[in-house]
Structure formats: C-alpha cells, structure tokens
Amino acid sequence: MNRACWIVALLAWLSASTAWAVEVHDVRLWRAPDHTRVVFDLTGPAEHKVIMLDNPRRLVVDIPNIQLKTSLDSLPLENTPIQQIRSGIREKTDLRVVFDLSEEITPRSFSLRANQQAGDRLVLDLYDQAPAKATTQAPTVHKSVADRGKREIIVAIDAGHGGEDPGALGPNRLREKDVVLSIAKELEKLLASDSGFKPTMVRTGDYYVSLKGRRDIARKRQADLFVSIHADAFTRPSANGASVYALSTQGATSTAARYLAQRENAADLVGGVRLSDKDDVLASVLADLSMTSTLDTSLKLGGQVLSRMSGVARLHKPGVEQAGFAVLKSPDIPSILIETGFISNPNDASRLNTRSYQQRMAQAIHAGIRDWFAAHPPAGTLLAWQKMQGEQQYIIARGDTLSGIAERFNVPLSKLKNANGLSGTRITIGQTLTIPTS
C-alpha cells in the first residue's frame, strides 16, 4: 500500500472511530405504579430526540453518533405499555430505537451527566394516561373504626432507594434497596393488623421515587407520620449499629450524620431526577419547620422508636441524631429516618440479610410508633377516642417486664394483671396489653 492510500485508510478509520465515540453499554427498564422508566447507560454525553407516531402507535428515540453495544431482547416488558423494542442504524452512525406501544402514554425524556455515583445516562419515562391498576391490596378498614366514625392514623412507610438506585452495597452484592423494602413490608403488615392504624407504602416495588416525590406522596395521602427506612454504608467498615434521625435546620449532630445525609441526598443523582424536579421552596420549608411543632414531634417520636430498637440491635448513638436529610423536609408531617444497620459492616450485613432480623426490626419500629401514638393520638382518631374512654394498648417488646410497664403507665401491677386476665407476670414479645386508667 502506497503512502497516499495508507493516509486515506487512516483518515477513514479515524472518522469511523470518532463517529462511534459514544456507546450504549446497557439498557435497563423498571415499572412504577404510574409510569415505565427506560434508562440508556452511555459511555459519554449524547443528544437525543423523541418522536410519537400513530397507526400503529409507537415511540421513536433517535440518538445521533452512537453505537448500541447491548441487547434489547431481555428487557422485562410484562405489565408495561411496551409490546416490543426494535433498533436500527440511520445515516450510518445514528441509532434509532422504536418502542411499539399497546396503550397511550405521555413521554418525558432527559439526559443526566456523569457524576460520582453514575455515568452518563439518557432517561425515558413513559407515563400512563389511564389510571394505574392497583399493585397491592389496600389495607382493610377495621370495622370498629367504621362503626365509631373515627379516622385511622395514617403512617407513610418509605423504603429508601429502588430501581436503578440500589442504595448501599454490602457483602455478596447485598443491596440496601432490597433489604429496606422487606423491612417496610413487614412494618406495613403489622400496622395493617392494628385497629386504628392505616399504613401506606411510598414505593411498593423495585422502582425509584425522587426525594421530593416521597414527601409529596405522604402529603397527598394525608399521612400523620412519615417513616423512611434505610441500611446505609459508611467510610469505615467497623461502623455498626442502628440509628434514628430527624431533620436538622442548623447542621448535623455528628460526622456520621452529615456523611449519611450527603449520601442519601445524592440519591436523586443515581435515581435520575431532572433539574426541574428539584425542590424550589427549601427556605420556606425550613422556616415553616422552625415555626411549628413538627420537628419537636419528630424528635420525641423518634426517641420512642429508638428505645424499642435497642432491644433488637446495638445502637450507633444513644439518642436521635439530626442532619439535613432532604426526604425529611415536610413542614407539616412528623418525619423520621431509620438506619436499620450499616450494610457496609459484615456483622450488620449478615443480620440485615436474614428474615428474622428484618421481622424483629419491623416489630421494634412498629412498637415505637404505637407507643407514641397511644400517648399522643391525633384529634379525631380512634386512638384519641379510646384514650378519652380510658382505653390504651401496649405491645410487648424485647426487654419489657410487667412491673416495668405498670410503672411506666403509673398503673398498679395488680390492676394491670386484672385488666388482661393474667395470673402471673409472664409476658411474650408482640403480646398486646390493655392499659387500664390509672
């Protein structure tokens, strides 16, 4: 090959190399209650254009100067409006991806630049136009509540992370998003079985909800309490133990609290939230919090939950900590964030990965919530009515004794035993006691 031919070949190779400089190295799909999310993982930034077509109904995504290096055949399309996904090359270098649709959708797309948590991505959200089908059966309304016309206490249970955001990773690829969803579902079962309580899950499956979106869901459902459940990681594997956090408007109470808040607040960078989804009213929210009793209630309620958790796990700190967690910034709903353990600690991770620990942790959180609302029931609720009638209930937790419960509620031991038909002092974890009037 002469010199001129060699130069022409080199230029052609360089041109082709430049044209394929960016690649799609993975495509992922998740189904949420109201939309389907498709994420294209890229090796660099890329422009894109979305086109809706009819007869037949389909969505076209054009991405110039990019090469598809993964298969689209194994994506989970069941229960989505997508019938089929096809791809092809236009103008020699432009990728076209076609989504054949079975239902009408409203598309939304945006690009995310690479950050410390994830690489460049193209996010495509297909929002349902028809009302979403219920993914879980709504908790049964207890007959006593309906008969007496007293409302239930609504607890919004938020399992952290989800979808493309796995949260912290533990040994053997143990994922925070899976662990905390299991604990959240256990807590939901316990509260659903309680007279006077109505749990509602912020996310019911493996999909991502933005931090602001989680607060909005709780507010839309008129929650009396927001509980966010996590199992985070720390820079040192030796860090261990469970914690409860409330919002801080002035700074974190410890280095660990500050670090964990920064990690959790960065979740939107991984989960995929465009700039317009960010909360624009942070200052007003913090001002509202400083003027209401919401934060004070969060701290005190968190203390009750932490006390119960001490019977299940070693505590990382003896009291409720505070930091600027974005997910807790609801001005009108008491909100706490629970770290059920450090998934980065081998011993904590081993426990977090067991059903028994997940159940015991859920039982402790449940008991702490019950403790608080039994003593401070919101007006108009069944628990408030029961308290006025002298009725209170208490769920036995690990470490409880009958004499200690009698002392806590300022009730004679003999009266407590008579009210519950007890001949001795033997009690079991999870048992419900009726607390008579003192």
Tab-separated table of C-alpha atoms in Angstrom, residues 1 30 65 69 71 73 120 140 190 211 238 247 252 280 291 294 316 341 350 357 362 368 420:
chain	number	residue	atom	x	y	z
A	1	MET	CA	0.000	0.000	0.000
A	30	TRP	CA	-38.410	-0.595	35.582
A	65	ASN	CA	-23.416	9.334	16.567
A	69	LYS	CA	-23.428	-2.414	22.387
A	71	SER	CA	-29.155	-6.426	23.600
A	73	ASP	CA	-34.303	-8.602	23.844
A	120	ASP	CA	-23.877	9.500	31.560
A	140	THR	CA	-58.643	-3.320	55.334
A	190	LEU	CA	-48.026	-5.071	61.466
A	211	LEU	CA	-36.802	12.524	47.377
A	238	SER	CA	-16.170	-1.013	61.523
A	247	LEU	CA	-34.231	16.798	60.294
A	252	ALA	CA	-25.562	17.685	61.573
A	280	ASP	CA	-37.530	25.217	44.925
A	291	MET	CA	-42.327	27.818	63.464
A	294	THR	CA	-43.363	19.202	63.603
A	316	HIS	CA	-24.920	3.526	66.852
A	341	GLY	CA	-27.846	-1.075	60.447
A	350	SER	CA	-25.258	-10.655	57.906
A	357	TYR	CA	-33.816	-9.757	61.869
A	362	ALA	CA	-40.064	-4.082	61.894
A	368	GLY	CA	-42.222	2.538	68.985
A	420	ASN	CA	-55.525	-8.521	80.956
